[in-house]
Short mmCIF file of C-alpha atoms in Angstrom, two decimals:
data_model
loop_
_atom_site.label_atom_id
_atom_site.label_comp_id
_atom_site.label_asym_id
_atom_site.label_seq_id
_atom_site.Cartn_x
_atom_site.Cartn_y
_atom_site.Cartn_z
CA UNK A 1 -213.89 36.30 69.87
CA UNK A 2 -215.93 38.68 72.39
CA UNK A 3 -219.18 40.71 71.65
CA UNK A 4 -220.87 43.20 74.06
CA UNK A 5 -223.85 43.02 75.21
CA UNK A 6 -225.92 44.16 73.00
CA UNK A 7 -225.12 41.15 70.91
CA UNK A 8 -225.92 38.89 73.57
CA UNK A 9 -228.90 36.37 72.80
CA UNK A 10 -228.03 36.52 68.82
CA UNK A 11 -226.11 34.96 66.41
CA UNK A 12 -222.43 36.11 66.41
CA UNK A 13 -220.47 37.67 63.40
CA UNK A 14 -218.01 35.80 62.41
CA UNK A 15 -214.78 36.08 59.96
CA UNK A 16 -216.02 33.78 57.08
CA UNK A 17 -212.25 32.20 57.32
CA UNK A 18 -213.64 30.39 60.67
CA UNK A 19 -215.85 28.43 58.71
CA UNK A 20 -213.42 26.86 56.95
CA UNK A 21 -211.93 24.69 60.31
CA UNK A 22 -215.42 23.64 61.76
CA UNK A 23 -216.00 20.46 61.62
CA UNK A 24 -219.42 18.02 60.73
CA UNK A 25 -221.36 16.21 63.47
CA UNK A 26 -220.88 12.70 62.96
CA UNK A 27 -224.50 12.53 63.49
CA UNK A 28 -226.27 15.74 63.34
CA UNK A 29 -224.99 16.65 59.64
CA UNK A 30 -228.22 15.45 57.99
CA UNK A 31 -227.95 14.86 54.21
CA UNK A 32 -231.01 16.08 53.61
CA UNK A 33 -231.43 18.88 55.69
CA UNK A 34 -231.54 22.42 54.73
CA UNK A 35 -230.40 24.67 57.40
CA UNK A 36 -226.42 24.86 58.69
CA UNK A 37 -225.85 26.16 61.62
CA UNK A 38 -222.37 26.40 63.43
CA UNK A 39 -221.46 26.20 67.12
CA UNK A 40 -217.88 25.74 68.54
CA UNK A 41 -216.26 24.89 65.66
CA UNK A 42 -219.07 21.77 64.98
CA UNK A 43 -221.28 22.13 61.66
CA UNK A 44 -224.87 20.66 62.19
CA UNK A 45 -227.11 20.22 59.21
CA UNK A 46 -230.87 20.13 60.40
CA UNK A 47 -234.23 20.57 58.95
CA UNK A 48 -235.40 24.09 58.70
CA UNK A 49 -239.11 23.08 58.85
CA UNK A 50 -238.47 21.32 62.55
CA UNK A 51 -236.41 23.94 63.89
CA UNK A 52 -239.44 26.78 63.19
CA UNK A 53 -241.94 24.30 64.46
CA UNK A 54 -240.14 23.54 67.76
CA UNK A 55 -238.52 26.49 68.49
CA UNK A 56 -240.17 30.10 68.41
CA UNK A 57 -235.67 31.22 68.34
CA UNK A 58 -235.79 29.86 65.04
CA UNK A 59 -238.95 30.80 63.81
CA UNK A 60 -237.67 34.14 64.05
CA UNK A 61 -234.57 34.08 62.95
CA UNK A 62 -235.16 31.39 59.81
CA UNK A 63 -238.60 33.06 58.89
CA UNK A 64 -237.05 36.69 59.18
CA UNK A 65 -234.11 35.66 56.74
CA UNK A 66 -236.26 33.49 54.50
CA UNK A 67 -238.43 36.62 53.74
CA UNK A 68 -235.58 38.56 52.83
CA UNK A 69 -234.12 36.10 50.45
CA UNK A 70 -230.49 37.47 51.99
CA UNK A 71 -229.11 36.72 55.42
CA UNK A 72 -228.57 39.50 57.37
CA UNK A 73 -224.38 40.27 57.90
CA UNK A 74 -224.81 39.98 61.73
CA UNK A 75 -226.84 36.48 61.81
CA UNK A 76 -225.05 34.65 59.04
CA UNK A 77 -223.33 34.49 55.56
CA UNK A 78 -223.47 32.57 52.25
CA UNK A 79 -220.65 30.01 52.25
CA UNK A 80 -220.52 27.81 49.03
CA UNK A 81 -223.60 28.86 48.33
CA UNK A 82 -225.41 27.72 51.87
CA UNK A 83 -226.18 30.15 54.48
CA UNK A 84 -224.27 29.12 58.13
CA UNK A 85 -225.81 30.51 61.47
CA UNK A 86 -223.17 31.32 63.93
CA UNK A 87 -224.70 30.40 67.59
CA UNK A 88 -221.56 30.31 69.68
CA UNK A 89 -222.98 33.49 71.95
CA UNK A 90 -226.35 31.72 72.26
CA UNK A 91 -225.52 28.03 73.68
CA UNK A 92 -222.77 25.47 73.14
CA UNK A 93 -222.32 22.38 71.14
CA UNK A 94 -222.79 19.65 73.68
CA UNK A 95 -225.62 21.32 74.78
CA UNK A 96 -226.98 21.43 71.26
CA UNK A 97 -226.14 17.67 70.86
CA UNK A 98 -228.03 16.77 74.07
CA UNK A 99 -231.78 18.87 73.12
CA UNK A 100 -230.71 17.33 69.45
CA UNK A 101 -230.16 13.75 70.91
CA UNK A 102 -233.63 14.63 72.60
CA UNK A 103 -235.65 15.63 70.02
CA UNK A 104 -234.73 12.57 68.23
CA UNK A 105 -236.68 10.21 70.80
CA UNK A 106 -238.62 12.50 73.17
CA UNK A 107 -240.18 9.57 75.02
CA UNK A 108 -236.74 7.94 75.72
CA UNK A 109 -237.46 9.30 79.53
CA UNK A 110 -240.81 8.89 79.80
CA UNK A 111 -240.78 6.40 82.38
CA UNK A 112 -237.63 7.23 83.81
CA UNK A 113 -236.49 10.62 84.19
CA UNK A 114 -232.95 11.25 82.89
CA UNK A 115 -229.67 11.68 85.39
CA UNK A 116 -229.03 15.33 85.82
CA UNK A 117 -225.74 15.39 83.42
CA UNK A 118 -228.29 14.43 80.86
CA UNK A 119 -231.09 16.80 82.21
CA UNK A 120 -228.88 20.25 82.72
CA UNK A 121 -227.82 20.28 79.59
CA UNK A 122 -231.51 19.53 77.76
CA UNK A 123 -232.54 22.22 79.66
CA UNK A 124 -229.88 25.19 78.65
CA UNK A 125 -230.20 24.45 75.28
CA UNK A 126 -233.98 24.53 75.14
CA UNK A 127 -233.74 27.71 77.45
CA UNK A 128 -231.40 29.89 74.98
CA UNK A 129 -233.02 28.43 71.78
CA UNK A 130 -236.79 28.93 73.55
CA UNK A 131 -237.65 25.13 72.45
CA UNK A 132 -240.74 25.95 75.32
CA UNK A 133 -242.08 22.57 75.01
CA UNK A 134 -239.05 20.69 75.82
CA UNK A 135 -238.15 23.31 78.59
CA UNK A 136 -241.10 23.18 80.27
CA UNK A 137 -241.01 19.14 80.26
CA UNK A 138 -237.27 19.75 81.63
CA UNK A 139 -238.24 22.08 84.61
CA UNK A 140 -240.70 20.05 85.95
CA UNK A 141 -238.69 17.12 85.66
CA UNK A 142 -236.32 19.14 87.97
CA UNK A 143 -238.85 20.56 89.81
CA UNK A 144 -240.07 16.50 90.51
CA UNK A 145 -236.43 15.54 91.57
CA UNK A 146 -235.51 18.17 93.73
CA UNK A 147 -238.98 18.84 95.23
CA UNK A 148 -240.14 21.93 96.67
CA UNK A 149 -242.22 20.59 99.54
CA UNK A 150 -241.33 20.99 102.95
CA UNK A 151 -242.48 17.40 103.44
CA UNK A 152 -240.22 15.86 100.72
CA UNK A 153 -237.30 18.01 103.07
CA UNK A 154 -234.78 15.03 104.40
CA UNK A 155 -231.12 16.03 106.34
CA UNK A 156 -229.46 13.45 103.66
CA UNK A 157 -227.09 15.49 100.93
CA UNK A 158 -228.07 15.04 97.31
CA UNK A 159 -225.80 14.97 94.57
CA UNK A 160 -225.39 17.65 92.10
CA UNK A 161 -226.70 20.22 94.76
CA UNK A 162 -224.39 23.20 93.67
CA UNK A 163 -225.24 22.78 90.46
CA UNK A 164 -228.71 22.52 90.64
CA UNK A 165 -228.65 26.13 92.04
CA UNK A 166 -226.26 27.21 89.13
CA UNK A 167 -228.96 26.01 86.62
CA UNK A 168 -232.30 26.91 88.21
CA UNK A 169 -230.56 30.37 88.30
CA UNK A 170 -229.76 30.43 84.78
CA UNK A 171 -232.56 29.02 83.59
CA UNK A 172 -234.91 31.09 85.45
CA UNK A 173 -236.65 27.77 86.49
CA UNK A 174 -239.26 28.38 89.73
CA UNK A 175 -237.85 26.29 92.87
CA UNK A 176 -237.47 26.61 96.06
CA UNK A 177 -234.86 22.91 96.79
CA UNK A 178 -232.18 25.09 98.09
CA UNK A 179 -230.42 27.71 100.00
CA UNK A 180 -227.11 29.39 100.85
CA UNK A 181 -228.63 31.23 104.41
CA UNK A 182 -226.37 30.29 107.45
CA UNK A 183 -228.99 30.24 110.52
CA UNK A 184 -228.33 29.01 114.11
CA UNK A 185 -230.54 28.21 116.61
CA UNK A 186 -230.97 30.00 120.48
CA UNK A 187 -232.09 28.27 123.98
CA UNK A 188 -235.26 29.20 124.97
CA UNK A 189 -235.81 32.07 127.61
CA UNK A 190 -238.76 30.78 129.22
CA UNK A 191 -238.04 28.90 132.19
CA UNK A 192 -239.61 25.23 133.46
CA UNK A 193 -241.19 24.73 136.75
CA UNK A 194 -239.57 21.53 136.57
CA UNK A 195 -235.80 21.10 138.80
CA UNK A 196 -234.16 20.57 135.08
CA UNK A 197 -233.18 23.60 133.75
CA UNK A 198 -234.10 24.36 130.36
CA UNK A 199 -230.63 26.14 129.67
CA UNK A 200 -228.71 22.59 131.19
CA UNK A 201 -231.15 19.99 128.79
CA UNK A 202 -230.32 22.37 125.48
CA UNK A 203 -226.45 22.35 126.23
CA UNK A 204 -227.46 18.48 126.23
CA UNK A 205 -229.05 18.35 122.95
CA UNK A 206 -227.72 20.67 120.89
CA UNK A 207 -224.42 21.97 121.82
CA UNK A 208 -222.94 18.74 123.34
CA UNK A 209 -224.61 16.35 121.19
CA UNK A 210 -223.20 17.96 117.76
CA UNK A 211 -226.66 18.59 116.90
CA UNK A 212 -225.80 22.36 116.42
CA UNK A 213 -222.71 21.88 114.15
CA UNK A 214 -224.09 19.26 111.69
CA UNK A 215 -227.38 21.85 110.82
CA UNK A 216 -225.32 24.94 110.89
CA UNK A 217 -225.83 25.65 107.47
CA UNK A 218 -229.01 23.75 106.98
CA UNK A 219 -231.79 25.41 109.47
CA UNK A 220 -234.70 24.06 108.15
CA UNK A 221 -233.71 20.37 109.05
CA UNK A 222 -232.17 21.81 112.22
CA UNK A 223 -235.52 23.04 113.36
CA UNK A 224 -237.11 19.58 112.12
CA UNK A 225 -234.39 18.04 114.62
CA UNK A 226 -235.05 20.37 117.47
CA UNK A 227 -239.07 19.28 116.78
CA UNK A 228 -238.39 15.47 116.88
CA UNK A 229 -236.13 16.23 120.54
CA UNK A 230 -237.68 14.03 123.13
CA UNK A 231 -237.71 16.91 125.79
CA UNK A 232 -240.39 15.30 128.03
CA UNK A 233 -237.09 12.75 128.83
CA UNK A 234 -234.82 15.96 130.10
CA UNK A 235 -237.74 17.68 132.33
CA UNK A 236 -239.12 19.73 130.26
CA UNK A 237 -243.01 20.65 131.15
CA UNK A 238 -245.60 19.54 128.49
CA UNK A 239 -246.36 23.41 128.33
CA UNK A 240 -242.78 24.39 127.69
CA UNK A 241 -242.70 21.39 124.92
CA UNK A 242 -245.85 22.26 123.09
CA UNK A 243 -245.14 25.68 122.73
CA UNK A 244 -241.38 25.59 121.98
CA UNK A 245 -242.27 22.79 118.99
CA UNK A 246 -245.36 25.30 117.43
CA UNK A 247 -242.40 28.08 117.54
CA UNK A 248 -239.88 25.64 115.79
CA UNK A 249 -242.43 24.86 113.41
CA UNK A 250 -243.18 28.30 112.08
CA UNK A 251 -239.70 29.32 111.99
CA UNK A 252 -239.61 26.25 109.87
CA UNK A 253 -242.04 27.13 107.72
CA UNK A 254 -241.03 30.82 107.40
CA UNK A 255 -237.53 29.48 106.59
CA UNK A 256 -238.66 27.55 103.53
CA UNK A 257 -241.33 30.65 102.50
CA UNK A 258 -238.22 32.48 102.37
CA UNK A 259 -235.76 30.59 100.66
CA UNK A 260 -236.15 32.04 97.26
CA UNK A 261 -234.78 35.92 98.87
CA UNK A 262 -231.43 33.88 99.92
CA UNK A 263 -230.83 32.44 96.46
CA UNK A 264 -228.82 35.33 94.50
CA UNK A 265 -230.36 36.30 91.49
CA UNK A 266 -233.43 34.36 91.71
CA UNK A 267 -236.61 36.20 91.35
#
């Protein structure tokens, strides 16, 4: 089943014949709830007045068919005399489960933040069904894990990078924890009145050392490395040292003002 994109961001039309095959939650099919609504082939049964109250999606959609006493033909149908919202353009049933699973004990991760398989998915759900309290609470959590100062900046990998980017794209979530800009550094053209050769001491430290392959792709760490160089021990003037470190440092800086441009689709 397809839909173009106008349809994107509501319910999808159905054939009433799919309902017939979806199964119920084993725990998200609450007896007493009053408001069905189907995603992948999973039935959830939830209460209406929760749904409005958390999420302005719902509000809008519930209130809008509530007033008109008959669901709208592109939102949802009567089946056995209960109305069933199709959501399979909007998010996806584990996702659902997860903000669901969430909702049900908010301050399970108040101490402890959860790990990011639990976190990504909290935070796509409340995204596409605009639960803003729970998405705000979910991008800062990010935000707090994959920091956005330049201090909190070490060269060690973290897990999950790729798909961090992936969902602070999608989820138009405000961070600045990664990049995919391929940078190399250049020996300085100033010359030392000392007998060492500034050209000789970078082959040294950069080239022969390795230090230039292992920051290839990851400049702002590079230029943290070429900071923390001990030139003083290959020659180097105390002039040349001072004012090659306050050039690495801006470029540093300017790197991580920038990173934002480098990430597609991130505005």
């Amino acid at each position: 089943m397809t839909s173009d994109d106008s349809g994107q961001g509501r319910p999808l039309k159905r054939a009433r014949s799919d309902s017939a095959t979806a199964q119920k939650h084993e725990d998200f099919y609450i007896l007493d709830g009053n408001t069905v609504i189907e995603v992948d082939g999973v039935l959830f049964k939830l209460h209406r007045s929760r749904l409005v109250t958390k999420s302005s999606f719902f509000a809008q959609l519930l209130e809008h068919n509530l007033e008109d006493n008959v669901p709208n033909n592109d939102d949802a149908w009567m089946e056995n005399e209960v109305t069933v919202y199709h959501l399979d353009n909007i998010t996806t049933a584990d996702d659902l489960v997860a903000l669901l699973k969430f909702d049900d004990n908010p301050t399970e991760y108040y101490f402890q933040p959860p790990p990011f398989s639990v976190l990504a998915p909290i935070l796509r759900a409340a995204t596409a069904l605009r639960f803003e309290t729970y998405r705000v609470w979910a991008a800062q959590v990010l935000g707090q894990t994959w920091s956005s100062s330049l201090a909190d900046l070490t060269p060690e990998p973290m897990e999950n990078a790729a798909e961090f980017v992936v969902l602070a794209r999608s989820c138009k979530v405000n961070t600045s924890s990664s990049w995919n800009k391929k940078a190399k550094s250049s020996a300085s053209q100033e010359t030392c009145s000392s007998e060492y050769g500034t050209q000789d001491a970078w082959d040294k430290r950069i080239h022969n050392s390795g230090l230039y392959t292992k920051f290839l792709f990851d400049p702002v760490c590079g230029a943290q490395a070429l900071i923390d160089i001990p030139w003083g021990e290959e020659g180097w003037c105390s002039y040349c040292i001072r004012s090659k470190r306050t050039t690495w440092r801006k470029i540093r800086e300017k790197l991580w003002s920038d990173m934002d441009k480098w990430i597609l689709g991130h505005e």
